[in-house]
Amino acid sequence: MASTQDFRNGLVLNWKDDLWQIVEFMHVKPGKGGAFVRGKLKNVRNGKIVDTTFRAGEKVETVRVERREMQFLYEDDLGLHIMNTETYEQRTLRPDMVEGRDLIKEGGTVDVLVDASTEEPLSVELPRQVELVVTQTDPGLKGDTATGATKPAVLESGATVYVPLFINEGDLIRVDTETASYQTRVTAA
């Protein structure tokens, strides 16, 4: 058990029969009345965000959550198959647990949040940026780079993102997974 004095961003609580992660919080001491803590909580299983208020000193149950790096193996009718890179244990996850699923390719790594007491996977987080090869796009035109225009491009993972006109098939590009947007072309080393 912890109290509101122990709150910090990222702390996971067992609240209202579900697991919630503290996104942000603020201790408030009004001029009249008792102090309280106002915060935003994110449901670990479905991503829903709610605003809530706790009385100062209120006791809450905390949950120990571990972040484990795992490798995405493949997807089939059963779901997404991932493997712990340390123990080589394999698990199958529901596709709805992975937001931005189309931005990860087979063999890519993801962070899985796991309830340490039950070993239940709670959610999957993609890396901030991924590098993917463009498999299909319209050919680029020489010298047509100053307008800032974009065109759709299909990536090796199956995702479609908008890229500048100078990007061609076979180019390796960096994509921001939060916005699913083109960042830069990656040059071969």
CSV table of C-alpha atoms in Angstrom, one decimal:
chain,number,residue,atom,x,y,z
A,1,MET,CA,0.0,0.0,0.0
A,2,ALA,CA,1.1,3.5,-0.8
A,3,SER,CA,-0.3,6.9,-0.1
A,4,THR,CA,-0.7,9.9,-2.4
A,5,GLN,CA,2.6,11.2,-1.0
A,6,ASP,CA,4.3,8.3,-2.9
A,7,PHE,CA,2.8,9.3,-6.3
A,8,ARG,CA,5.2,9.7,-9.2
A,9,ASN,CA,4.7,9.6,-12.9
A,10,GLY,CA,4.7,6.0,-14.2
A,11,LEU,CA,3.5,4.4,-11.0
A,12,VAL,CA,0.9,1.7,-11.6
A,13,LEU,CA,-2.1,1.5,-9.3
A,14,ASN,CA,-4.7,-1.2,-8.7
A,15,TRP,CA,-7.7,1.2,-8.7
A,16,LYS,CA,-11.4,0.5,-9.3
A,17,ASP,CA,-10.6,-3.2,-10.1
A,18,ASP,CA,-8.2,-2.3,-13.0
A,19,LEU,CA,-4.6,-1.3,-13.5
A,20,TRP,CA,-3.9,2.4,-14.0
A,21,GLN,CA,-0.6,4.2,-14.7
A,22,ILE,CA,-0.1,7.8,-13.4
A,23,VAL,CA,0.5,10.0,-16.4
A,24,GLU,CA,0.7,13.3,-14.4
A,25,PHE,CA,-0.4,14.5,-11.0
A,26,MET,CA,-0.4,17.7,-8.9
A,27,HIS,CA,-0.8,18.2,-5.1
A,28,VAL,CA,-3.4,21.0,-4.5
A,29,LYS,CA,-3.7,22.9,-1.2
A,30,PRO,CA,-6.7,25.2,-1.5
A,31,GLY,CA,-7.1,28.1,0.8
A,32,LYS,CA,-10.3,26.6,2.2
A,33,GLY,CA,-10.8,22.9,2.8
A,34,GLY,CA,-8.5,19.9,2.8
A,35,ALA,CA,-5.6,19.2,0.4
A,36,PHE,CA,-6.0,16.8,-2.5
A,37,VAL,CA,-4.2,15.3,-5.4
A,38,ARG,CA,-5.5,15.8,-8.9
A,39,GLY,CA,-4.1,13.5,-11.6
A,40,LYS,CA,-4.5,11.8,-15.0
A,41,LEU,CA,-4.5,8.1,-15.0
A,42,LYS,CA,-4.1,5.8,-18.1
A,43,ASN,CA,-5.6,2.4,-18.1
A,44,VAL,CA,-2.8,0.0,-18.8
A,45,ARG,CA,-4.9,-2.6,-20.7
A,46,ASN,CA,-6.9,-0.4,-23.0
A,47,GLY,CA,-5.1,3.0,-23.0
A,48,LYS,CA,-8.1,5.0,-21.8
A,49,ILE,CA,-7.1,8.2,-19.9
A,50,VAL,CA,-9.2,9.6,-17.1
A,51,ASP,CA,-9.0,12.7,-14.8
A,52,THR,CA,-9.4,11.9,-11.1
A,53,THR,CA,-9.0,13.3,-7.6
A,54,PHE,CA,-7.6,11.6,-4.5
A,55,ARG,CA,-7.8,13.0,-0.9
A,56,ALA,CA,-4.4,13.9,0.5
A,57,GLY,CA,-2.9,10.9,2.3
A,58,GLU,CA,-5.4,8.4,0.7
A,59,LYS,CA,-4.1,4.8,0.6
A,60,VAL,CA,-3.9,3.1,-2.8
A,61,GLU,CA,-2.6,-0.3,-3.8
A,62,THR,CA,0.4,-0.2,-6.1
A,63,VAL,CA,1.4,-2.9,-8.6
A,64,ARG,CA,4.9,-3.8,-9.6
A,65,VAL,CA,5.2,-3.7,-13.4
A,66,GLU,CA,8.3,-4.7,-15.3
A,67,ARG,CA,9.4,-3.6,-18.7
A,68,ARG,CA,10.8,-6.4,-20.8
A,69,GLU,CA,12.4,-6.1,-24.2
A,70,MET,CA,11.0,-8.8,-26.5
A,71,GLN,CA,11.3,-9.7,-30.2
A,72,PHE,CA,8.4,-9.7,-32.5
A,73,LEU,CA,8.4,-13.1,-34.4
A,74,TYR,CA,5.3,-13.2,-36.6
A,75,GLU,CA,1.6,-12.7,-36.7
A,76,ASP,CA,-1.0,-15.3,-37.6
A,77,ASP,CA,-4.7,-16.1,-36.8
A,78,LEU,CA,-3.9,-16.7,-33.1
A,79,GLY,CA,-2.3,-13.3,-32.7
A,80,LEU,CA,1.2,-11.8,-32.4
A,81,HIS,CA,4.0,-14.1,-31.4
A,82,ILE,CA,6.8,-12.5,-29.4
A,83,MET,CA,9.8,-14.0,-27.7
A,84,ASN,CA,11.7,-12.9,-24.5
A,85,THR,CA,15.3,-12.3,-25.8
A,86,GLU,CA,16.8,-13.5,-22.4
A,87,THR,CA,14.8,-16.7,-21.7
A,88,TYR,CA,13.6,-17.5,-25.2
A,89,GLU,CA,10.1,-18.0,-23.8
A,90,GLN,CA,7.4,-17.3,-26.5
A,91,ARG,CA,4.0,-15.8,-25.9
A,92,THR,CA,1.0,-14.9,-28.1
A,93,LEU,CA,-0.6,-11.5,-27.7
A,94,ARG,CA,-3.9,-10.1,-28.9
A,95,PRO,CA,-3.3,-7.8,-31.9
A,96,ASP,CA,-5.3,-5.0,-30.1
A,97,MET,CA,-2.6,-4.9,-27.4
A,98,VAL,CA,-0.1,-3.4,-29.9
A,99,GLU,CA,-0.9,0.2,-31.0
A,100,GLY,CA,0.8,0.9,-34.3
A,101,ARG,CA,1.2,-2.8,-35.1
A,102,ASP,CA,1.8,-2.1,-38.8
A,103,LEU,CA,5.0,-0.2,-38.1
A,104,ILE,CA,6.9,-3.2,-36.7
A,105,LYS,CA,8.5,-5.8,-38.9
A,106,GLU,CA,9.3,-9.4,-38.1
A,107,GLY,CA,12.5,-9.6,-36.0
A,108,GLY,CA,11.9,-6.1,-34.5
A,109,THR,CA,12.0,-5.4,-30.8
A,110,VAL,CA,9.2,-4.1,-28.6
A,111,ASP,CA,8.9,-3.3,-24.9
A,112,VAL,CA,6.2,-5.4,-23.1
A,113,LEU,CA,4.9,-4.2,-19.7
A,114,VAL,CA,4.3,-7.2,-17.5
A,115,ASP,CA,2.6,-7.5,-14.2
A,116,ALA,CA,5.4,-8.9,-12.1
A,117,SER,CA,3.2,-10.9,-9.7
A,118,THR,CA,1.1,-12.7,-12.4
A,119,GLU,CA,3.5,-12.5,-15.4
A,120,GLU,CA,0.5,-11.2,-17.4
A,121,PRO,CA,1.5,-9.0,-20.4
A,122,LEU,CA,-0.4,-5.7,-19.9
A,123,SER,CA,0.6,-3.6,-22.9
A,124,VAL,CA,3.2,-3.3,-25.7
A,125,GLU,CA,5.2,-0.2,-26.6
A,126,LEU,CA,7.0,0.3,-29.9
A,127,PRO,CA,10.4,1.9,-30.0
A,128,ARG,CA,10.2,5.7,-30.6
A,129,GLN,CA,11.5,5.4,-34.1
A,130,VAL,CA,11.9,2.4,-36.5
A,131,GLU,CA,13.9,2.1,-39.8
A,132,LEU,CA,12.0,0.4,-42.6
A,133,VAL,CA,12.6,-0.1,-46.4
A,134,VAL,CA,10.2,1.4,-48.9
A,135,THR,CA,8.7,-1.4,-51.0
A,136,GLN,CA,6.3,0.5,-53.2
A,137,THR,CA,6.0,4.1,-54.2
A,138,ASP,CA,5.7,6.2,-57.3
A,139,PRO,CA,9.1,7.1,-58.8
A,140,GLY,CA,10.7,10.3,-57.7
A,141,LEU,CA,11.4,13.2,-60.1
A,142,LYS,CA,14.8,14.7,-60.3
A,143,GLY,CA,15.0,18.1,-58.9
A,144,ASP,CA,11.5,18.1,-57.4
A,145,THR,CA,12.5,18.5,-53.7
A,146,ALA,CA,11.8,22.2,-53.0
A,147,THR,CA,8.0,22.1,-53.0
A,148,GLY,CA,7.6,20.0,-49.8
A,149,ALA,CA,5.0,17.8,-51.6
A,150,THR,CA,4.6,14.2,-50.4
A,151,LYS,CA,3.4,10.9,-51.8
A,152,PRO,CA,2.3,7.7,-50.2
A,153,ALA,CA,4.8,4.9,-49.7
A,154,VAL,CA,4.2,1.3,-48.6
A,155,LEU,CA,6.8,0.0,-46.2
A,156,GLU,CA,8.2,-3.5,-45.7
A,157,SER,CA,6.0,-3.9,-42.6
A,158,GLY,CA,2.8,-3.1,-44.6
A,159,ALA,CA,2.3,0.4,-43.3
A,160,THR,CA,1.7,3.3,-45.6
A,161,VAL,CA,3.3,6.7,-44.7
A,162,TYR,CA,3.6,9.9,-46.7
A,163,VAL,CA,7.2,10.6,-47.8
A,164,PRO,CA,8.9,13.4,-49.8
A,165,LEU,CA,8.9,13.1,-53.6
A,166,PHE,CA,12.7,12.2,-53.7
A,167,ILE,CA,12.2,8.9,-51.8
A,168,ASN,CA,12.3,5.8,-54.1
A,169,GLU,CA,11.6,2.1,-53.8
A,170,GLY,CA,14.4,0.4,-51.8
A,171,ASP,CA,15.3,3.5,-49.7
A,172,LEU,CA,15.7,2.9,-46.0
A,173,ILE,CA,13.7,5.6,-44.0
A,174,ARG,CA,13.2,6.4,-40.3
A,175,VAL,CA,9.6,6.6,-39.2
A,176,ASP,CA,8.3,8.1,-35.9
A,177,THR,CA,6.0,5.4,-34.4
A,178,GLU,CA,3.9,7.8,-32.3
A,179,THR,CA,2.7,9.9,-35.3
A,180,ALA,CA,3.4,7.3,-38.0
A,181,SER,CA,5.2,9.9,-40.0
A,182,TYR,CA,8.4,10.1,-42.1
A,183,GLN,CA,11.4,11.5,-40.3
A,184,THR,CA,14.4,11.1,-42.6
A,185,ARG,CA,16.1,8.9,-45.2
A,186,VAL,CA,18.8,6.7,-43.7
A,187,THR,CA,22.0,6.5,-45.6
A,188,ALA,CA,23.8,3.2,-45.8
A,189,ALA,CA,27.0,3.1,-43.7
